[in-house]
PDB file of C-alpha atoms in Angstrom:
ATOM      1  CA  MET A   1      53.866 216.808 291.798  1.00  0.00           C
ATOM      2  CA  SER A   2      55.721 213.990 293.415  1.00  0.00           C
ATOM      3  CA  ALA A   3      55.301 211.379 296.048  1.00  0.00           C
ATOM      4  CA  SER A   4      57.535 211.380 299.134  1.00  0.00           C
ATOM      5  CA  GLY A   5      59.509 208.319 300.062  1.00  0.00           C
ATOM      6  CA  SER A   6      61.229 205.895 297.808  1.00  0.00           C
ATOM      7  CA  PRO A   7      60.351 204.072 295.629  1.00  0.00           C
ATOM      8  CA  HIS A   8      57.421 206.019 294.189  1.00  0.00           C
ATOM      9  CA  TYR A   9      55.856 205.793 290.787  1.00  0.00           C
ATOM     10  CA  PHE A  10      53.599 208.867 290.418  1.00  0.00           C
ATOM     11  CA  GLY A  11      52.982 209.303 286.741  1.00  0.00           C
ATOM     12  CA  ALA A  12      53.515 205.566 285.961  1.00  0.00           C
ATOM     13  CA  SER A  13      50.057 205.624 284.392  1.00  0.00           C
ATOM     14  CA  VAL A  14      48.608 208.494 282.441  1.00  0.00           C
ATOM     15  CA  SER A  15      45.505 209.118 280.353  1.00  0.00           C
ATOM     16  CA  ILE A  16      44.196 212.164 278.491  1.00  0.00           C
ATOM     17  CA  VAL A  17      40.879 212.918 276.772  1.00  0.00           C
ATOM     18  CA  GLY A  18      40.284 216.573 275.482  1.00  0.00           C
ATOM     19  CA  ASN A  19      40.791 218.910 278.324  1.00  0.00           C
ATOM     20  CA  ILE A  20      41.114 216.286 281.042  1.00  0.00           C
ATOM     21  CA  ALA A  21      44.249 214.395 281.923  1.00  0.00           C
ATOM     22  CA  ALA A  22      44.893 211.965 284.800  1.00  0.00           C
ATOM     23  CA  ALA A  23      48.164 210.602 286.283  1.00  0.00           C
ATOM     24  CA  GLY A  24      48.407 207.741 288.730  1.00  0.00           C
ATOM     25  CA  GLY A  25      51.063 206.352 290.899  1.00  0.00           C
ATOM     26  CA  GLY A  26      51.004 202.858 292.267  1.00  0.00           C
ATOM     27  CA  ALA A  27      53.397 202.814 295.195  1.00  0.00           C
ATOM     28  CA  SER A  28      54.671 199.615 296.759  1.00  0.00           C
ATOM     29  CA  ALA A  29      53.012 198.399 299.905  1.00  0.00           C
ATOM     30  CA  SER A  30      55.635 199.779 302.125  1.00  0.00           C
ATOM     31  CA  TYR A  31      55.134 203.234 300.639  1.00  0.00           C
ATOM     32  CA  ASN A  32      51.377 202.892 300.216  1.00  0.00           C
ATOM     33  CA  SER A  33      50.539 206.410 301.502  1.00  0.00           C
ATOM     34  CA  THR A  34      52.180 207.842 298.341  1.00  0.00           C
ATOM     35  CA  ALA A  35      49.797 206.011 295.949  1.00  0.00           C
ATOM     36  CA  LYS A  36      47.363 208.453 294.342  1.00  0.00           C
ATOM     37  CA  VAL A  37      45.456 209.573 291.242  1.00  0.00           C
ATOM     38  CA  VAL A  38      45.400 213.215 290.239  1.00  0.00           C
ATOM     39  CA  VAL A  39      43.079 214.618 287.627  1.00  0.00           C
ATOM     40  CA  PHE A  40      44.161 217.753 285.647  1.00  0.00           C
ATOM     41  CA  LYS A  41      41.643 219.985 283.868  1.00  0.00           C
ATOM     42  CA  THR A  42      42.225 222.926 281.625  1.00  0.00           C
ATOM     43  CA  THR A  43      40.004 225.485 279.855  1.00  0.00           C
ATOM     44  CA  ASN A  44      42.734 227.278 277.906  1.00  0.00           C
ATOM     45  CA  ASP A  45      44.965 224.691 276.015  1.00  0.00           C
ATOM     46  CA  TRP A  46      47.004 223.737 279.083  1.00  0.00           C
ATOM     47  CA  ALA A  47      48.270 227.261 279.676  1.00  0.00           C
ATOM     48  CA  THR A  48      46.832 226.818 283.168  1.00  0.00           C
ATOM     49  CA  TYR A  49      45.047 223.951 284.849  1.00  0.00           C
ATOM     50  CA  THR A  50      43.360 222.809 288.088  1.00  0.00           C
ATOM     51  CA  THR A  51      44.049 219.541 289.861  1.00  0.00           C
ATOM     52  CA  THR A  52      41.774 217.226 291.886  1.00  0.00           C
ATOM     53  CA  GLU A  53      43.250 214.304 293.819  1.00  0.00           C
ATOM     54  CA  LEU A  54      40.966 211.285 294.037  1.00  0.00           C
ATOM     55  CA  SER A  55      40.536 210.030 297.470  1.00  0.00           C
ATOM     56  CA  ARG A  56      42.218 206.646 297.915  1.00  0.00           C
ATOM     57  CA  PRO A  57      39.740 204.123 299.166  1.00  0.00           C
ATOM     58  CA  SER A  58      40.624 202.621 302.585  1.00  0.00           C
ATOM     59  CA  ASN A  59      40.729 199.112 300.961  1.00  0.00           C
ATOM     60  CA  ALA A  60      43.228 200.122 298.295  1.00  0.00           C
ATOM     61  CA  TYR A  61      46.225 198.499 300.040  1.00  0.00           C
ATOM     62  CA  ALA A  62      48.881 198.810 297.397  1.00  0.00           C
ATOM     63  CA  HIS A  63      49.481 200.374 293.971  1.00  0.00           C
ATOM     64  CA  PHE A  64      46.324 202.502 293.803  1.00  0.00           C
ATOM     65  CA  GLY A  65      46.409 204.363 290.524  1.00  0.00           C
ATOM     66  CA  GLY A  66      49.018 202.056 288.975  1.00  0.00           C
ATOM     67  CA  ASN A  67      46.814 201.780 285.875  1.00  0.00           C
ATOM     68  CA  LEU A  68      44.037 204.045 284.786  1.00  0.00           C
ATOM     69  CA  ALA A  69      41.973 205.198 281.786  1.00  0.00           C
ATOM     70  CA  ILE A  70      39.594 208.053 281.089  1.00  0.00           C
ATOM     71  CA  SER A  71      36.635 208.035 278.608  1.00  0.00           C
ATOM     72  CA  ASN A  72      33.928 210.697 278.546  1.00  0.00           C
ATOM     73  CA  ASN A  73      32.823 211.222 282.077  1.00  0.00           C
ATOM     74  CA  TYR A  74      34.392 208.104 283.560  1.00  0.00           C
ATOM     75  CA  LEU A  75      37.770 207.198 285.092  1.00  0.00           C
ATOM     76  CA  VAL A  76      38.776 203.677 285.892  1.00  0.00           C
ATOM     77  CA  THR A  77      41.767 202.795 288.003  1.00  0.00           C
ATOM     78  CA  SER A  78      43.058 199.907 289.980  1.00  0.00           C
ATOM     79  CA  ALA A  79      44.742 198.849 293.160  1.00  0.00           C
ATOM     80  CA  TRP A  80      46.790 195.611 292.772  1.00  0.00           C
ATOM     81  CA  TYR A  81      45.763 194.325 296.182  1.00  0.00           C
ATOM     82  CA  ASP A  82      43.140 195.101 298.744  1.00  0.00           C
ATOM     83  CA  ASN A  83      43.967 195.155 302.418  1.00  0.00           C
ATOM     84  CA  ILE A  84      41.879 192.043 303.390  1.00  0.00           C
ATOM     85  CA  GLU A  85      42.632 189.154 301.120  1.00  0.00           C
ATOM     86  CA  GLY A  86      45.221 190.491 298.614  1.00  0.00           C
ATOM     87  CA  ARG A  87      42.838 190.582 295.706  1.00  0.00           C
ATOM     88  CA  GLY A  88      42.880 193.157 292.906  1.00  0.00           C
ATOM     89  CA  ILE A  89      40.348 195.972 292.846  1.00  0.00           C
ATOM     90  CA  ILE A  90      38.999 198.034 289.982  1.00  0.00           C
ATOM     91  CA  TYR A  91      37.517 201.473 290.936  1.00  0.00           C
ATOM     92  CA  PHE A  92      35.090 203.382 288.758  1.00  0.00           C
ATOM     93  CA  TYR A  93      34.795 207.150 289.148  1.00  0.00           C
ATOM     94  CA  LYS A  94      32.318 209.555 287.465  1.00  0.00           C
ATOM     95  CA  THR A  95      32.270 213.316 286.854  1.00  0.00           C
ATOM     96  CA  THR A  96      29.017 215.186 286.330  1.00  0.00           C
ATOM     97  CA  ASP A  97      30.576 218.692 286.094  1.00  0.00           C
ATOM     98  CA  GLY A  98      33.086 218.355 283.243  1.00  0.00           C
ATOM     99  CA  GLY A  99      35.947 216.944 285.297  1.00  0.00           C
ATOM    100  CA  THR A 100      36.136 219.382 288.243  1.00  0.00           C
ATOM    101  CA  SER A 101      35.057 216.737 290.807  1.00  0.00           C
ATOM    102  CA  TRP A 102      34.943 212.892 290.669  1.00  0.00           C
ATOM    103  CA  THR A 103      32.813 210.460 292.728  1.00  0.00           C
ATOM    104  CA  LYS A 104      33.577 206.782 293.227  1.00  0.00           C
ATOM    105  CA  LYS A 105      30.569 204.881 291.830  1.00  0.00           C
ATOM    106  CA  GLN A 106      31.604 201.272 291.967  1.00  0.00           C
ATOM    107  CA  GLU A 107      34.408 198.890 292.808  1.00  0.00           C
ATOM    108  CA  ASN A 108      34.972 195.337 291.580  1.00  0.00           C
ATOM    109  CA  ILE A 109      37.125 193.006 293.471  1.00  0.00           C
ATOM    110  CA  GLY A 110      38.817 189.982 292.052  1.00  0.00           C
ATOM    111  CA  ASP A 111      37.608 186.562 293.402  1.00  0.00           C
ATOM    112  CA  GLY A 112      40.996 185.726 294.772  1.00  0.00           C
ATOM    113  CA  ASN A 113      40.762 182.134 293.611  1.00  0.00           C
ATOM    114  CA  SER A 114      43.401 182.395 290.855  1.00  0.00           C
ATOM    115  CA  TRP A 115      46.343 184.647 290.088  1.00  0.00           C
ATOM    116  CA  PRO A 116      44.748 186.656 287.314  1.00  0.00           C
ATOM    117  CA  SER A 117      41.746 187.717 289.374  1.00  0.00           C
ATOM    118  CA  ALA A 118      43.942 188.145 292.422  1.00  0.00           C
ATOM    119  CA  HIS A 119      46.023 190.570 290.518  1.00  0.00           C
ATOM    120  CA  LEU A 120      43.528 192.616 288.479  1.00  0.00           C
ATOM    121  CA  GLY A 121      45.063 195.546 286.702  1.00  0.00           C
ATOM    122  CA  ILE A 122      48.695 194.663 287.223  1.00  0.00           C
ATOM    123  CA  GLY A 123      50.878 195.901 284.397  1.00  0.00           C
ATOM    124  CA  GLU A 124      54.634 195.824 284.209  1.00  0.00           C
ATOM    125  CA  THR A 125      55.095 197.145 280.717  1.00  0.00           C
ATOM    126  CA  ASN A 126      51.582 197.389 279.259  1.00  0.00           C
ATOM    127  CA  LYS A 127      48.500 199.441 279.921  1.00  0.00           C
ATOM    128  CA  MET A 128      46.190 196.806 281.535  1.00  0.00           C
ATOM    129  CA  ILE A 129      42.966 198.934 281.838  1.00  0.00           C
ATOM    130  CA  ASP A 130      41.100 200.674 279.051  1.00  0.00           C
ATOM    131  CA  ILE A 131      37.678 202.145 278.662  1.00  0.00           C
ATOM    132  CA  HIS A 132      35.711 203.103 275.559  1.00  0.00           C
ATOM    133  CA  GLY A 133      32.228 204.366 276.126  1.00  0.00           C
ATOM    134  CA  ASP A 134      30.516 201.864 278.460  1.00  0.00           C
ATOM    135  CA  ILE A 135      33.012 199.056 277.788  1.00  0.00           C
ATOM    136  CA  VAL A 136      35.808 198.526 280.269  1.00  0.00           C
ATOM    137  CA  VAL A 137      38.707 195.923 279.583  1.00  0.00           C
ATOM    138  CA  VAL A 138      40.872 194.820 282.492  1.00  0.00           C
ATOM    139  CA  SER A 139      43.496 192.173 282.487  1.00  0.00           C
ATOM    140  CA  GLY A 140      45.268 190.392 285.289  1.00  0.00           C
ATOM    141  CA  ARG A 141      48.740 188.940 285.393  1.00  0.00           C
ATOM    142  CA  GLY A 142      48.944 185.191 285.340  1.00  0.00           C
ATOM    143  CA  TYR A 143      51.750 183.041 286.572  1.00  0.00           C
TER     144      TYR A 143
END
């Protein structure tokens, strides 16, 4: 799988738990239509797999899927900016069928009052979102 246009970063963020893997690609604002999260599911040790592309929320202006994490039945990902005030957004998805389909359950938007909250989930070299059970940790880039 790849994204059209240049630059594109599909696969810049990956996470795997058991028989479910996810890859995200946070494209730049000028190539926003290429930003995506794809979930891969296998039942036979990855000999074959199915894919599900998560729908990109309309307010995910840039870099949707640039960071992501999976734990149990949850997937958390980010968009570095929304399309209204340039704030970072964290999206929470849940599966109830073992990873075949995913539903957006919640989104949290940075307050936009400071650089870290305005840029939730930005990571240049580090994974900036992680999830373990019902605990989610997200960082923002400070200037």
